[in-house]
Amino acid sequence: MVPSTVRRAGRAPGRDSDPRELAGLWEPLAARLDVHALAEEKIFYPQLLAHGEDPEDETLDAIGDHNEIRDGVAQAERSPVGSGQWWEGVWAARRANDEHMGEEENEGLANFRLNATTGLRESLGRQFAEFLDAHPTTAGLDNSDKDPEGYVEEVQAEIDPSDPTRDGLGIGSLKGK
């Protein structure tokens, strides 16, 4: 994502760019990557687990992807802007995000579209947009890595805490509901 002001200038930021310019471009994008992952974890993946068909593997993988994105962002945050370590973090976040978006579009979202009502999808879209608007940065949010299995187990317990068939991750406990 390159802001239009940079595109109009005819160049994208590179390794020889001014660190202030790099920080001005990267910081809002890094915050958006983290906030986007948090919004998915709060809004989308619980609904995929509730309404998807065999959604557990997709959710486990997505939470792992979010951790990789966060790790890249955190590496860049810990490094001087424009340094080799900073670029490594930026590119690690980008690679993880690229992979995640491809998988999500072809797996998680496709699964959800087939198994959730139009009204639910529209409601979640509004909630997602509201969450992003309310959180332009990660201030006040917990953007630490999550244990994928613990996340799935916690969400499934919230979906149906009384299900006697739950064991381990509770995988399969949502089938037929």
PDB file of C-alpha atoms in Angstrom:
ATOM      1  CA  MET A   1       0.000   0.000   0.000  1.00  0.00           C
ATOM      2  CA  VAL A   2       1.686   3.154  -1.191  1.00  0.00           C
ATOM      3  CA  PRO A   3      -0.059   6.448  -0.432  1.00  0.00           C
ATOM      4  CA  SER A   4      -1.148   8.482  -3.438  1.00  0.00           C
ATOM      5  CA  THR A   5       1.260  11.311  -2.586  1.00  0.00           C
ATOM      6  CA  VAL A   6       4.177   8.941  -3.043  1.00  0.00           C
ATOM      7  CA  ARG A   7       2.710   7.491  -6.245  1.00  0.00           C
ATOM      8  CA  ARG A   8       2.222  10.977  -7.671  1.00  0.00           C
ATOM      9  CA  ALA A   9       5.850  11.756  -6.930  1.00  0.00           C
ATOM     10  CA  GLY A  10       6.682   8.835  -9.226  1.00  0.00           C
ATOM     11  CA  ARG A  11       8.477   6.628  -6.736  1.00  0.00           C
ATOM     12  CA  ALA A  12       7.789   4.177  -3.985  1.00  0.00           C
ATOM     13  CA  PRO A  13       9.744   4.381  -0.735  1.00  0.00           C
ATOM     14  CA  GLY A  14      12.945   2.359  -0.793  1.00  0.00           C
ATOM     15  CA  ARG A  15      15.954   1.542   1.307  1.00  0.00           C
ATOM     16  CA  ASP A  16      17.460   4.960   0.576  1.00  0.00           C
ATOM     17  CA  SER A  17      14.339   6.860   1.717  1.00  0.00           C
ATOM     18  CA  ASP A  18      14.335   9.297   4.571  1.00  0.00           C
ATOM     19  CA  PRO A  19      13.491   7.443   7.817  1.00  0.00           C
ATOM     20  CA  ARG A  20      10.831  10.073   8.609  1.00  0.00           C
ATOM     21  CA  GLU A  21       9.155   9.351   5.279  1.00  0.00           C
ATOM     22  CA  LEU A  22       9.344   5.608   5.914  1.00  0.00           C
ATOM     23  CA  ALA A  23       7.929   5.978   9.422  1.00  0.00           C
ATOM     24  CA  GLY A  24       5.128   8.193   8.126  1.00  0.00           C
ATOM     25  CA  LEU A  25       4.131   5.496   5.656  1.00  0.00           C
ATOM     26  CA  TRP A  26       4.762   2.413   7.782  1.00  0.00           C
ATOM     27  CA  GLU A  27       3.303   3.389  11.155  1.00  0.00           C
ATOM     28  CA  PRO A  28      -0.335   3.795  10.018  1.00  0.00           C
ATOM     29  CA  LEU A  29      -0.076   0.632   7.911  1.00  0.00           C
ATOM     30  CA  ALA A  30       1.457  -1.349  10.785  1.00  0.00           C
ATOM     31  CA  ALA A  31      -1.337  -0.181  13.092  1.00  0.00           C
ATOM     32  CA  ARG A  32      -3.944  -1.139  10.484  1.00  0.00           C
ATOM     33  CA  LEU A  33      -2.451  -4.626  10.108  1.00  0.00           C
ATOM     34  CA  ASP A  34      -2.647  -5.197  13.865  1.00  0.00           C
ATOM     35  CA  VAL A  35      -6.106  -3.665  14.268  1.00  0.00           C
ATOM     36  CA  HIS A  36      -7.407  -5.640  11.278  1.00  0.00           C
ATOM     37  CA  ALA A  37      -6.199  -8.911  12.847  1.00  0.00           C
ATOM     38  CA  LEU A  38      -7.812  -7.981  16.160  1.00  0.00           C
ATOM     39  CA  ALA A  39     -11.087  -7.133  14.424  1.00  0.00           C
ATOM     40  CA  GLU A  40     -11.080 -10.512  12.687  1.00  0.00           C
ATOM     41  CA  GLU A  41     -10.392 -12.276  15.982  1.00  0.00           C
ATOM     42  CA  LYS A  42     -13.161 -10.365  17.757  1.00  0.00           C
ATOM     43  CA  ILE A  43     -15.791 -10.322  15.010  1.00  0.00           C
ATOM     44  CA  PHE A  44     -15.196 -12.728  12.135  1.00  0.00           C
ATOM     45  CA  TYR A  45     -13.549 -15.894  13.413  1.00  0.00           C
ATOM     46  CA  PRO A  46     -16.029 -16.509  16.259  1.00  0.00           C
ATOM     47  CA  GLN A  47     -18.811 -16.379  13.660  1.00  0.00           C
ATOM     48  CA  LEU A  48     -16.896 -18.649  11.278  1.00  0.00           C
ATOM     49  CA  LEU A  49     -16.523 -21.157  14.124  1.00  0.00           C
ATOM     50  CA  ALA A  50     -20.257 -20.894  14.838  1.00  0.00           C
ATOM     51  CA  HIS A  51     -21.515 -21.017  11.252  1.00  0.00           C
ATOM     52  CA  GLY A  52     -18.783 -22.437   9.040  1.00  0.00           C
ATOM     53  CA  GLU A  53     -18.437 -25.973   7.812  1.00  0.00           C
ATOM     54  CA  ASP A  54     -15.405 -27.580   9.505  1.00  0.00           C
ATOM     55  CA  PRO A  55     -13.921 -24.136  10.293  1.00  0.00           C
ATOM     56  CA  GLU A  56     -11.437 -25.170  12.980  1.00  0.00           C
ATOM     57  CA  ASP A  57      -8.381 -25.718  10.770  1.00  0.00           C
ATOM     58  CA  GLU A  58      -8.983 -22.454   8.912  1.00  0.00           C
ATOM     59  CA  THR A  59      -9.273 -20.581  12.205  1.00  0.00           C
ATOM     60  CA  LEU A  60      -6.180 -22.196  13.720  1.00  0.00           C
ATOM     61  CA  ASP A  61      -4.190 -21.268  10.616  1.00  0.00           C
ATOM     62  CA  ALA A  62      -5.550 -17.707  10.559  1.00  0.00           C
ATOM     63  CA  ILE A  63      -4.632 -17.042  14.187  1.00  0.00           C
ATOM     64  CA  GLY A  64      -1.143 -18.378  13.444  1.00  0.00           C
ATOM     65  CA  ASP A  65      -0.957 -16.036  10.436  1.00  0.00           C
ATOM     66  CA  HIS A  66      -2.023 -13.104  12.616  1.00  0.00           C
ATOM     67  CA  ASN A  67       0.802 -13.962  15.013  1.00  0.00           C
ATOM     68  CA  GLU A  68       3.305 -13.922  12.133  1.00  0.00           C
ATOM     69  CA  ILE A  69       1.987 -10.544  10.943  1.00  0.00           C
ATOM     70  CA  ARG A  70       2.211  -9.149  14.492  1.00  0.00           C
ATOM     71  CA  ASP A  71       5.723 -10.544  14.870  1.00  0.00           C
ATOM     72  CA  GLY A  72       6.861  -8.753  11.692  1.00  0.00           C
ATOM     73  CA  VAL A  73       5.268  -5.507  12.839  1.00  0.00           C
ATOM     74  CA  ALA A  74       6.873  -5.887  16.283  1.00  0.00           C
ATOM     75  CA  GLN A  75      10.291  -6.557  14.739  1.00  0.00           C
ATOM     76  CA  ALA A  76      10.020  -3.366  12.718  1.00  0.00           C
ATOM     77  CA  GLU A  77       8.895  -1.450  15.832  1.00  0.00           C
ATOM     78  CA  ARG A  78      11.953  -2.625  17.772  1.00  0.00           C
ATOM     79  CA  SER A  79      14.374  -1.575  15.030  1.00  0.00           C
ATOM     80  CA  PRO A  80      15.592   1.799  13.823  1.00  0.00           C
ATOM     81  CA  VAL A  81      13.404   2.904  10.921  1.00  0.00           C
ATOM     82  CA  GLY A  82      15.125   2.165   7.623  1.00  0.00           C
ATOM     83  CA  SER A  83      17.680  -0.254   9.106  1.00  0.00           C
ATOM     84  CA  GLY A  84      18.150  -3.764   7.747  1.00  0.00           C
ATOM     85  CA  GLN A  85      16.319  -5.232  10.750  1.00  0.00           C
ATOM     86  CA  TRP A  86      13.441  -2.801  10.232  1.00  0.00           C
ATOM     87  CA  TRP A  87      13.115  -3.825   6.573  1.00  0.00           C
ATOM     88  CA  GLU A  88      13.228  -7.498   7.599  1.00  0.00           C
ATOM     89  CA  GLY A  89      10.283  -6.878   9.939  1.00  0.00           C
ATOM     90  CA  VAL A  90       8.356  -4.926   7.299  1.00  0.00           C
ATOM     91  CA  TRP A  91       8.857  -7.674   4.705  1.00  0.00           C
ATOM     92  CA  ALA A  92       8.066 -10.448   7.211  1.00  0.00           C
ATOM     93  CA  ALA A  93       4.763  -8.714   7.979  1.00  0.00           C
ATOM     94  CA  ARG A  94       4.050  -8.273   4.284  1.00  0.00           C
ATOM     95  CA  ARG A  95       4.789 -11.906   3.383  1.00  0.00           C
ATOM     96  CA  ALA A  96       2.649 -13.174   6.269  1.00  0.00           C
ATOM     97  CA  ASN A  97      -0.189 -10.800   5.339  1.00  0.00           C
ATOM     98  CA  ASP A  98      -0.042 -11.741   1.649  1.00  0.00           C
ATOM     99  CA  GLU A  99      -0.282 -15.433   2.522  1.00  0.00           C
ATOM    100  CA  HIS A 100      -3.045 -14.826   5.056  1.00  0.00           C
ATOM    101  CA  MET A 101      -5.170 -12.748   2.681  1.00  0.00           C
ATOM    102  CA  GLY A 102      -4.954 -15.366  -0.063  1.00  0.00           C
ATOM    103  CA  GLU A 103      -5.933 -18.169   2.291  1.00  0.00           C
ATOM    104  CA  GLU A 104      -8.681 -16.158   3.928  1.00  0.00           C
ATOM    105  CA  GLU A 105     -10.250 -15.136   0.634  1.00  0.00           C
ATOM    106  CA  ASN A 106     -10.210 -18.678  -0.737  1.00  0.00           C
ATOM    107  CA  GLU A 107     -10.987 -20.573   2.471  1.00  0.00           C
ATOM    108  CA  GLY A 108     -12.404 -18.759   5.502  1.00  0.00           C
ATOM    109  CA  LEU A 109     -14.456 -16.130   3.715  1.00  0.00           C
ATOM    110  CA  ALA A 110     -15.608 -18.566   1.040  1.00  0.00           C
ATOM    111  CA  ASN A 111     -16.713 -21.017   3.738  1.00  0.00           C
ATOM    112  CA  PHE A 112     -18.514 -18.261   5.619  1.00  0.00           C
ATOM    113  CA  ARG A 113     -20.305 -16.964   2.512  1.00  0.00           C
ATOM    114  CA  LEU A 114     -21.715 -20.438   1.903  1.00  0.00           C
ATOM    115  CA  ASN A 115     -22.877 -20.996   5.482  1.00  0.00           C
ATOM    116  CA  ALA A 116     -23.973 -17.631   6.917  1.00  0.00           C
ATOM    117  CA  THR A 117     -27.057 -15.610   6.090  1.00  0.00           C
ATOM    118  CA  THR A 118     -26.824 -12.374   4.159  1.00  0.00           C
ATOM    119  CA  GLY A 119     -28.089 -10.494   7.208  1.00  0.00           C
ATOM    120  CA  LEU A 120     -25.341 -11.914   9.418  1.00  0.00           C
ATOM    121  CA  ARG A 121     -22.667 -11.107   6.833  1.00  0.00           C
ATOM    122  CA  GLU A 122     -23.939  -7.524   6.512  1.00  0.00           C
ATOM    123  CA  SER A 123     -24.078  -7.109  10.289  1.00  0.00           C
ATOM    124  CA  LEU A 124     -20.516  -8.358  10.674  1.00  0.00           C
ATOM    125  CA  GLY A 125     -19.360  -6.016   7.906  1.00  0.00           C
ATOM    126  CA  ARG A 126     -20.836  -3.066   9.791  1.00  0.00           C
ATOM    127  CA  GLN A 127     -19.279  -4.232  13.075  1.00  0.00           C
ATOM    128  CA  PHE A 128     -15.923  -4.670  11.362  1.00  0.00           C
ATOM    129  CA  ALA A 129     -16.013  -1.172   9.838  1.00  0.00           C
ATOM    130  CA  GLU A 130     -17.052   0.333  13.187  1.00  0.00           C
ATOM    131  CA  PHE A 131     -14.203  -1.464  14.977  1.00  0.00           C
ATOM    132  CA  LEU A 132     -11.654  -0.189  12.446  1.00  0.00           C
ATOM    133  CA  ASP A 133     -13.047   3.356  12.666  1.00  0.00           C
ATOM    134  CA  ALA A 134     -12.954   3.266  16.483  1.00  0.00           C
ATOM    135  CA  HIS A 135      -9.359   2.007  16.551  1.00  0.00           C
ATOM    136  CA  PRO A 136      -7.045   3.869  14.169  1.00  0.00           C
ATOM    137  CA  THR A 137      -4.159   2.580  16.302  1.00  0.00           C
ATOM    138  CA  THR A 138      -3.638  -0.293  18.715  1.00  0.00           C
ATOM    139  CA  ALA A 139      -3.831   2.045  21.728  1.00  0.00           C
ATOM    140  CA  GLY A 140      -5.825   0.284  24.440  1.00  0.00           C
ATOM    141  CA  LEU A 141      -5.936  -3.007  22.527  1.00  0.00           C
ATOM    142  CA  ASP A 142      -4.129  -6.251  23.317  1.00  0.00           C
ATOM    143  CA  ASN A 143      -2.254  -7.037  20.132  1.00  0.00           C
ATOM    144  CA  SER A 144      -0.071  -9.748  21.617  1.00  0.00           C
ATOM    145  CA  ASP A 145       0.264 -13.152  19.962  1.00  0.00           C
ATOM    146  CA  LYS A 146      -2.499 -15.646  20.720  1.00  0.00           C
ATOM    147  CA  ASP A 147      -2.293 -19.380  21.151  1.00  0.00           C
ATOM    148  CA  PRO A 148      -4.348 -20.626  18.176  1.00  0.00           C
ATOM    149  CA  GLU A 149      -5.663 -23.715  19.979  1.00  0.00           C
ATOM    150  CA  GLY A 150      -6.495 -21.725  23.097  1.00  0.00           C
ATOM    151  CA  TYR A 151      -8.308 -19.146  20.964  1.00  0.00           C
ATOM    152  CA  VAL A 152     -10.459 -21.798  19.247  1.00  0.00           C
ATOM    153  CA  GLU A 153     -11.179 -23.526  22.552  1.00  0.00           C
ATOM    154  CA  GLU A 154     -12.186 -20.259  24.234  1.00  0.00           C
ATOM    155  CA  VAL A 155     -14.453 -19.193  21.374  1.00  0.00           C
ATOM    156  CA  GLN A 156     -16.116 -22.588  21.161  1.00  0.00           C
ATOM    157  CA  ALA A 157     -16.728 -22.542  24.916  1.00  0.00           C
ATOM    158  CA  GLU A 158     -18.425 -19.156  24.528  1.00  0.00           C
ATOM    159  CA  ILE A 159     -20.535 -20.450  21.637  1.00  0.00           C
ATOM    160  CA  ASP A 160     -21.858 -23.426  23.618  1.00  0.00           C
ATOM    161  CA  PRO A 161     -20.391 -23.887  27.086  1.00  0.00           C
ATOM    162  CA  SER A 162     -22.862 -26.655  27.943  1.00  0.00           C
ATOM    163  CA  ASP A 163     -22.001 -28.977  25.016  1.00  0.00           C
ATOM    164  CA  PRO A 164     -21.112 -32.323  26.637  1.00  0.00           C
ATOM    165  CA  THR A 165     -19.359 -33.546  23.478  1.00  0.00           C
ATOM    166  CA  ARG A 166     -16.598 -30.963  23.804  1.00  0.00           C
ATOM    167  CA  ASP A 167     -13.171 -32.419  24.324  1.00  0.00           C
ATOM    168  CA  GLY A 168      -9.720 -31.060  23.601  1.00  0.00           C
ATOM    169  CA  LEU A 169     -10.268 -28.227  21.172  1.00  0.00           C
ATOM    170  CA  GLY A 170     -13.947 -29.026  21.015  1.00  0.00           C
ATOM    171  CA  ILE A 171     -13.483 -29.729  17.345  1.00  0.00           C
ATOM    172  CA  GLY A 172     -16.683 -31.050  15.920  1.00  0.00           C
ATOM    173  CA  SER A 173     -18.871 -29.677  18.701  1.00  0.00           C
ATOM    174  CA  LEU A 174     -20.526 -27.205  16.326  1.00  0.00           C
ATOM    175  CA  LYS A 175     -21.459 -29.665  13.633  1.00  0.00           C
ATOM    176  CA  GLY A 176     -25.164 -29.843  12.988  1.00  0.00           C
ATOM    177  CA  LYS A 177     -25.957 -26.619  14.849  1.00  0.00           C
TER     178      LYS A 177
END
